[in-house]
């Protein structure tokens, strides 16, 4: 049990940033100090909270004596720094400063880790400082520690999941309530799911950063943000969602890291999933990640992927883990170890199924012409639908004017698909290719 009165020579903690996540971490460290100290086995004490604006309203009122605007001074005096400012700077220089003086760092900053992770890990290895970032992927879900530690005796071959709460919330709202994109985004911002600049969520950059972090830990080789193929959800329309629904699919933004013999393809893009797929039932801001390992087989991790309170749970788990190690050091993971054999591969090396939605001329032979183009590029058709005539401003046009064709292909390479779509666009009988989306039917 925790001592009734905690001695003052506790492990000292400095918190940088008191926004959605930081305010909840401050609350836990103050209100649950005895519990956290008992879990660590040594007293811990929050000695300061660096903020940009001391007067800003917060989800939890931070005691005035803890507040400072001098983040550097705070970093220089504590044993453990919790960085929850977000973004590249000043978060990057503050973390580097802490690691260089040997202080432990806990952060949820995926943007920073996906671009400077290797460099920051090297500094940490040099000074013996701990650097933990469980909150950076999947919010509350324990995913990084299982991948890094529990599965360290196995070979992971694939990681696939929904890793951005904001976009899952938006797509789910559009699918279930018909909500407009902008309204759903505004709601996700209000609920504390979105990044300070929500473009990072909407354009897939946040999910791509998480894919790089997951790929690095899963494959024991370094991958960075710019090695992840990335398409966000800004081009997904209500029409796409309705057409997908009519064919028994739901659209989700997936992050996929897949190992091949000579490397790995990491990609983030909107994906059609059959409604029966386990990831199809992941609603709201929840996240879920499949991990496939040679011996373990399939594993699935599910939970709240965003939001201040859930994310603070992952931060606190890292704080406890790192604080324990400050008192009793243990060997750290050597980090990347399989790097030599695993290069990042371009998106052309990915193989998946595709959904193609086209407006075509409604006349004989159209389907045969389309099928010929696909066959010429070794792309075979799994299913084809003709859901009725094209509508103009809500009116069903005369059937002479056109029809819609929706095709789902079998597995095809990205390169073959790309060439197929180019050629389809050039056919006289194809008026427009409305959308091309990747499809995943397997876990
Ligand atoms: N919100 C989530 O659901 C969630 C989940 C997982 C990870 N994260 C990550 O956690 C971090 C924080 O996210 P958040 O949602 O709490 O962001 P937020 O924007 O709510 O909070 C960041 C806070 O940092 C403050 N700040 C900015 N510059 C500062 C400076 N120089 N010194 C001190 N404070 C400064 C801002 O005023 C703001 O209050 C980000 O890296 C984010 O990507 C967030
Ligand atoms: N903006 C992120 C926060 C969690 O990392 C999301 O929506 O998933
Ligand atoms: Na997590």
XYZ file of C-alpha atoms and ligand atoms in Angstrom:
496
model
C 0.000 0.000 0.000
C 1.050 3.599 -0.522
C 2.450 5.374 2.515
C -0.098 7.709 4.128
C 2.265 10.658 3.757
C 4.525 10.648 0.753
C 8.124 11.725 1.313
C 9.361 14.686 -0.686
C 12.203 12.802 -2.390
C 9.674 11.386 -4.845
C 10.193 10.765 -8.557
C 9.424 14.176 -10.027
C 7.220 14.588 -13.079
C 6.869 17.624 -15.357
C 3.902 17.858 -17.718
C 4.172 19.856 -20.960
C 0.776 20.887 -22.371
C -2.578 20.743 -20.620
C -5.074 20.347 -23.458
C -7.495 17.468 -24.005
C -5.074 14.770 -22.873
C -2.720 16.807 -20.665
C -5.501 18.118 -18.383
C -6.636 14.536 -17.688
C -3.071 13.424 -16.976
C -2.637 16.352 -14.551
C -5.884 15.368 -12.802
C -4.792 11.749 -12.392
C -1.332 12.701 -11.146
C -2.820 15.035 -8.514
C -6.051 13.266 -7.493
C -4.662 9.719 -7.763
C -1.166 10.427 -6.513
C -1.275 7.792 -3.790
C -2.593 5.095 -6.112
C -0.009 5.856 -8.804
C 2.785 5.917 -6.199
C 1.636 2.533 -4.912
C 1.626 1.129 -8.451
C 5.165 2.436 -9.020
C 6.365 1.266 -5.619
C 7.981 4.674 -5.023
C 6.339 8.059 -4.424
C 5.790 10.185 -7.528
C 5.033 13.896 -7.587
C 3.830 16.265 -10.337
C 6.032 19.313 -9.824
C 4.932 21.521 -12.710
C 2.656 21.900 -15.712
C 3.991 23.997 -18.591
C 1.185 25.730 -20.487
C 1.001 28.303 -23.258
C -1.886 30.246 -21.739
C -2.273 30.064 -17.919
C -5.806 31.521 -18.138
C -7.178 29.073 -20.736
C -10.265 27.090 -19.670
C -9.424 23.403 -19.096
C -11.293 20.144 -18.550
C -9.716 20.036 -15.089
C -8.567 23.072 -13.089
C -4.846 22.772 -12.480
C -3.652 24.079 -9.070
C -2.133 27.538 -9.686
C 1.163 26.719 -7.946
C 1.896 23.989 -10.549
C 1.440 26.194 -13.593
C 4.426 27.641 -15.445
C 5.089 29.023 -18.907
C 8.783 28.094 -18.753
C 8.771 24.610 -20.286
C 12.577 24.452 -20.610
C 13.156 25.131 -16.898
C 10.626 22.443 -16.019
C 12.292 19.929 -18.353
C 15.646 20.663 -16.693
C 14.514 19.888 -13.147
C 12.403 16.697 -13.306
C 13.076 12.934 -13.512
C 10.264 12.292 -15.984
C 8.777 14.525 -18.677
C 5.283 13.944 -20.109
C 5.004 15.760 -23.461
C 1.422 16.527 -24.556
C 1.871 19.708 -26.577
C 1.799 17.891 -29.906
C 3.343 18.905 -33.261
C 6.994 19.149 -34.238
C 8.192 22.208 -32.322
C 8.684 23.087 -29.552
C 7.720 19.504 -28.590
C 10.723 18.044 -30.463
C 13.366 20.267 -28.906
C 11.891 19.836 -25.411
C 11.900 16.027 -25.722
C 15.437 16.091 -27.057
C 16.505 18.332 -24.183
C 14.980 15.934 -21.640
C 16.549 12.823 -23.218
C 19.988 14.454 -23.460
C 20.019 15.024 -19.707
C 18.858 11.421 -19.132
C 15.307 12.236 -18.046
C 12.608 9.721 -19.030
C 10.033 10.882 -21.594
C 6.434 9.770 -22.125
C 4.607 11.233 -25.113
C 1.561 10.745 -27.355
C 3.139 12.648 -30.237
C 2.874 10.368 -33.306
C 3.679 13.153 -35.781
C 7.043 13.705 -34.104
C 7.831 10.010 -33.610
C 7.001 9.093 -37.193
C 9.504 11.616 -38.524
C 12.188 11.819 -35.811
C 11.628 8.527 -33.939
C 14.913 6.892 -34.964
C 16.920 9.980 -34.007
C 15.172 10.411 -30.632
C 15.545 6.701 -29.830
C 19.268 6.958 -30.598
C 19.644 9.874 -28.177
C 17.713 7.915 -25.541
C 19.948 4.858 -26.075
C 23.050 7.043 -25.737
C 22.025 8.617 -22.420
C 20.140 5.604 -21.051
C 16.891 7.585 -20.895
C 13.543 5.858 -21.449
C 11.237 7.028 -24.264
C 7.681 5.640 -24.244
C 4.769 6.447 -26.559
C 1.900 3.940 -26.101
C -0.664 6.774 -26.410
C 0.622 7.653 -29.879
C -1.201 4.720 -31.555
C -4.745 3.573 -30.816
C -5.326 5.981 -27.892
C -6.227 3.873 -24.869
C -5.595 0.534 -26.603
C -2.498 -1.286 -25.357
C -1.047 -2.019 -28.799
C 2.591 -0.905 -28.888
C 3.703 -2.823 -25.805
C 2.082 -6.087 -27.011
C 3.709 -5.647 -30.426
C 7.106 -4.662 -29.015
C 7.282 -6.960 -25.998
C 4.652 -9.704 -25.937
C 5.298 -10.631 -29.585
C 9.079 -10.105 -29.518
C 9.655 -13.864 -29.823
C 7.480 -14.205 -32.929
C 7.499 -12.795 -36.488
C 4.733 -10.317 -37.292
C 3.738 -10.419 -40.965
C 0.842 -7.971 -41.138
C -0.742 -5.181 -39.141
C -4.057 -3.751 -40.322
C -6.467 -1.494 -38.557
C -8.557 1.558 -37.955
C -6.148 3.894 -36.182
C -7.745 7.318 -36.502
C -10.748 8.073 -34.310
C -11.736 11.331 -36.016
C -12.094 9.861 -39.514
C -13.800 6.732 -38.204
C -16.252 8.986 -36.365
C -16.904 11.038 -39.527
C -17.360 7.988 -41.818
C -19.571 6.285 -39.224
C -21.794 9.364 -38.853
C -22.090 9.722 -42.644
C -22.934 6.014 -42.954
C -25.435 5.686 -40.109
C -27.109 9.108 -39.851
C -26.342 10.608 -43.264
C -24.584 13.470 -41.442
C -22.678 15.962 -43.592
C -18.872 15.639 -43.567
C -18.290 19.111 -42.079
C -20.844 18.650 -39.282
C -19.364 15.289 -38.295
C -15.855 16.795 -38.285
C -16.985 19.716 -36.098
C -18.505 17.227 -33.641
C -15.288 15.155 -33.567
C -13.344 18.340 -32.793
C -15.765 19.217 -29.985
C -15.339 15.754 -28.486
C -11.532 16.172 -28.349
C -10.719 13.519 -30.969
C -9.199 15.694 -33.685
C -5.654 17.034 -33.967
C -5.105 20.766 -33.393
C -5.123 21.012 -37.210
C -7.721 18.405 -38.267
C -6.244 18.272 -41.797
C -3.817 15.736 -40.289
C -6.773 13.465 -39.506
C -8.845 14.052 -42.646
C -5.957 13.671 -45.121
C -4.707 10.473 -43.452
C -1.421 11.960 -42.175
C -2.182 11.026 -38.569
C -2.980 7.428 -39.576
C 0.159 7.327 -41.757
C 2.297 8.422 -38.790
C 0.737 5.613 -36.748
C 1.360 3.124 -39.578
C 5.056 4.096 -39.564
C 5.276 3.611 -35.777
C 3.446 0.267 -35.933
C 5.534 -0.937 -38.891
C 8.780 -0.037 -37.118
C 7.879 -1.944 -33.961
C 6.193 -4.861 -35.737
C 8.945 -5.502 -38.299
C 11.963 -4.388 -36.207
C 13.024 -2.098 -39.045
C 12.801 1.689 -39.262
C 9.912 3.212 -41.242
C 9.078 6.894 -41.335
C 6.014 8.928 -42.201
C 7.137 9.709 -45.760
C 7.530 6.003 -46.561
C 3.801 5.409 -46.030
C 1.467 5.700 -49.037
C -1.304 7.999 -47.870
C -4.819 8.867 -49.069
C -7.273 10.488 -46.683
C -11.060 10.639 -46.677
C -11.625 14.097 -48.160
C -12.523 12.574 -51.563
C -15.044 10.101 -50.073
C -18.547 11.319 -50.927
C -21.970 10.523 -49.512
C -22.619 8.828 -52.899
C -19.617 6.507 -52.359
C -20.917 5.610 -48.899
C -24.442 4.943 -50.156
C -23.235 2.907 -53.141
C -20.999 0.868 -50.836
C -23.904 0.301 -48.435
C -26.165 -0.852 -51.280
C -23.581 -3.518 -52.154
C -23.126 -4.664 -48.542
C -19.924 -2.737 -47.808
C -18.845 -0.015 -45.403
C -16.011 2.461 -46.062
C -13.278 2.699 -43.413
C -9.905 4.454 -43.379
C -7.413 1.608 -42.900
C -3.716 1.594 -42.094
C -1.998 -1.520 -43.438
C 1.603 -2.655 -42.991
C 2.404 -5.848 -44.844
C 5.698 -7.681 -44.967
C 7.001 -9.102 -48.223
C 10.177 -11.114 -48.848
C 12.290 -8.038 -49.598
C 10.524 -5.309 -47.710
C 7.180 -4.009 -46.525
C 4.401 -1.907 -48.020
C 2.837 0.578 -45.625
C -0.367 2.255 -46.785
C -3.298 4.316 -45.553
C -6.430 4.740 -47.677
C -10.225 4.539 -47.597
C -11.176 0.873 -47.951
C -14.402 -1.023 -48.632
C -15.072 -3.763 -46.090
C -17.920 -6.276 -46.240
C -20.382 -5.439 -43.437
C -19.583 -8.831 -41.906
C -15.857 -8.003 -41.536
C -14.847 -7.535 -37.856
C -13.462 -4.050 -38.604
C -16.802 -3.010 -40.171
C -18.437 -2.969 -36.725
C -15.880 -0.553 -35.238
C -18.036 2.515 -34.598
C -17.511 6.150 -33.592
C -14.026 7.071 -32.395
C -13.158 3.472 -31.553
C -10.066 1.916 -33.118
C -9.181 -1.707 -33.784
C -5.939 -3.274 -34.947
C -5.370 -6.767 -36.336
C -1.932 -8.236 -35.926
C -0.934 -11.406 -37.746
C 2.151 -13.249 -36.488
C 3.653 -16.507 -37.750
C 3.146 -18.476 -34.557
C 0.486 -16.490 -32.698
C -1.804 -16.305 -35.732
C -4.424 -13.548 -35.701
C -4.793 -11.127 -32.797
C -7.188 -8.206 -32.517
C -6.897 -5.135 -30.263
C -9.936 -2.908 -29.784
C -10.794 0.170 -27.737
C -11.202 3.955 -27.598
C -8.742 5.373 -30.084
C -9.107 9.047 -29.212
C -10.353 11.426 -26.534
C -8.612 13.037 -23.569
C -9.668 10.620 -20.837
C -9.060 7.303 -22.659
C -5.726 8.539 -24.003
C -4.642 9.627 -20.518
C -4.921 5.961 -19.470
C -2.201 4.982 -21.961
C -0.028 7.925 -20.870
C -0.383 6.941 -17.216
C 0.498 3.312 -18.014
C 3.753 4.512 -19.556
C 4.382 6.874 -16.617
C 4.066 4.001 -14.137
C 6.202 1.673 -16.256
C 8.947 4.240 -16.792
C 8.892 5.412 -13.148
C 9.414 1.810 -11.992
C 12.449 1.554 -14.249
C 13.878 4.812 -12.900
C 14.242 3.066 -9.542
C 15.224 -0.393 -10.858
C 16.775 -0.108 -14.326
C 16.210 -3.024 -16.696
C 17.581 -3.684 -20.178
C 15.827 -1.730 -22.916
C 14.833 -3.280 -26.248
C 17.685 -2.910 -28.777
C 15.165 -1.252 -31.116
C 15.465 -2.078 -34.810
C 17.151 -5.421 -35.444
C 15.860 -6.737 -38.787
C 16.564 -3.529 -40.685
C 18.916 -4.983 -43.285
C 16.285 -7.102 -45.001
C 13.334 -4.777 -44.833
C 13.162 -1.778 -47.112
C 10.037 0.331 -47.557
C 8.373 -0.725 -50.819
C 6.297 1.532 -53.112
C 2.493 1.266 -53.274
C 2.817 -0.434 -56.722
C 3.946 -3.528 -54.807
C 0.652 -3.786 -52.905
C -1.916 -6.383 -53.928
C -5.558 -5.956 -52.994
C -9.093 -6.043 -54.378
C -10.679 -2.983 -55.948
C -14.077 -1.405 -56.370
C -14.636 0.705 -59.494
C -17.745 2.851 -59.932
C -18.390 4.192 -63.472
C -21.049 5.996 -65.452
C -21.278 4.308 -68.855
C -23.263 4.553 -72.050
C -26.375 2.386 -71.894
C -25.936 0.385 -75.066
C -25.086 -3.117 -76.151
C -21.532 -4.370 -75.807
C -20.478 -1.942 -73.065
C -19.960 -4.633 -70.461
C -17.971 -6.745 -72.912
C -15.679 -3.792 -73.726
C -15.075 -3.089 -70.053
C -14.442 -6.759 -69.295
C -11.914 -6.905 -72.132
C -9.902 -4.027 -70.694
C -9.774 -5.685 -67.289
C -8.793 -9.054 -68.780
C -6.028 -7.461 -70.842
C -4.444 -6.279 -67.591
C -4.945 -9.614 -65.751
C -7.569 -8.045 -63.478
C -10.420 -10.498 -62.972
C -13.911 -9.557 -61.897
C -15.403 -10.892 -58.658
C -18.765 -9.166 -59.023
C -20.459 -6.585 -61.212
C -23.597 -4.536 -60.508
C -25.704 -2.214 -62.668
C -27.740 -0.339 -60.076
C -29.993 1.554 -62.504
C -29.749 4.655 -64.616
C -27.674 7.693 -63.869
C -29.624 10.471 -62.209
C -29.328 14.158 -63.003
C -30.419 16.452 -60.168
C -32.398 13.636 -58.626
C -34.294 12.758 -61.813
C -33.881 9.362 -63.428
C -32.648 10.030 -66.925
C -33.872 8.385 -70.049
C -32.094 5.029 -70.222
C -30.544 5.996 -73.595
C -28.354 8.462 -71.795
C -26.410 6.189 -69.501
C -26.119 3.670 -66.731
C -23.943 2.918 -63.768
C -21.567 -0.024 -63.460
C -19.926 -1.074 -60.183
C -17.201 -3.707 -60.296
C -15.382 -5.491 -57.493
C -12.189 -7.148 -58.734
C -10.327 -10.167 -57.442
C -6.837 -9.577 -56.008
C -4.831 -7.409 -58.397
C -1.612 -5.468 -58.205
C -1.792 -1.723 -57.739
C 0.176 -1.308 -60.979
C -2.245 -3.435 -63.078
C -5.202 -1.685 -61.541
C -3.785 1.750 -62.240
C -3.237 0.881 -65.917
C -6.730 -0.651 -66.145
C -8.396 2.492 -64.810
C -6.418 4.690 -67.200
C -7.622 2.593 -70.116
C -11.221 2.498 -68.867
C -11.257 6.294 -68.724
C -10.203 6.360 -72.385
C -13.064 4.126 -73.583
C -15.797 6.001 -75.469
C -18.456 3.991 -73.644
C -17.143 5.064 -70.221
C -18.415 8.545 -69.387
C -16.708 8.936 -66.010
C -14.912 6.789 -63.482
C -16.550 8.110 -60.314
C -14.463 6.300 -57.754
C -11.832 3.651 -57.321
C -11.552 2.239 -53.812
C -9.526 -0.636 -52.406
C -11.405 -3.541 -50.858
C -10.297 -5.854 -48.024
C -12.343 -8.963 -47.458
C -9.825 -10.911 -45.364
C -8.483 -10.079 -41.932
N -6.758 14.001 -28.301
C -6.552 12.724 -28.529
O -7.498 11.951 -28.649
C -5.165 12.179 -28.634
C -4.977 10.804 -28.633
C -3.691 10.257 -28.744
C -2.617 11.119 -28.873
N -2.823 12.465 -28.871
C -1.651 13.314 -28.976
O -1.442 13.931 -27.734
C -0.909 15.236 -27.918
C -1.846 16.243 -27.264
O -3.121 16.127 -27.837
P -4.361 16.975 -27.284
O -5.555 16.450 -27.956
O -4.317 17.067 -25.802
O -3.991 18.404 -27.917
P -4.517 19.828 -27.468
O -4.340 20.725 -28.635
O -5.842 19.724 -26.807
O -3.451 20.217 -26.323
C -2.174 20.711 -26.563
C -1.949 21.812 -25.548
O -0.585 22.244 -25.620
C -0.580 23.651 -25.428
N 0.671 24.211 -25.921
C 0.993 24.593 -27.174
N 2.255 25.057 -27.205
C 2.737 24.956 -25.955
C 3.982 25.277 -25.352
N 4.987 25.800 -26.062
N 4.138 25.045 -24.019
C 3.129 24.506 -23.305
N 1.928 24.205 -23.809
C 1.744 24.418 -25.135
C -1.809 24.129 -26.160
O -2.186 25.419 -25.697
C -2.819 23.048 -25.809
O -3.523 23.347 -24.618
C -0.745 15.381 -29.429
O 0.563 14.963 -29.781
C -1.769 14.418 -29.984
O -1.432 13.980 -31.271
C -4.059 13.003 -28.755
N -6.599 12.780 -33.773
C -6.342 11.427 -33.392
C -6.145 11.329 -31.910
C -5.735 9.958 -31.454
O -4.434 9.662 -31.842
C -7.509 10.572 -33.825
O -8.547 11.116 -34.210
O -7.387 9.350 -33.813
Na -2.210 2.893 -27.451
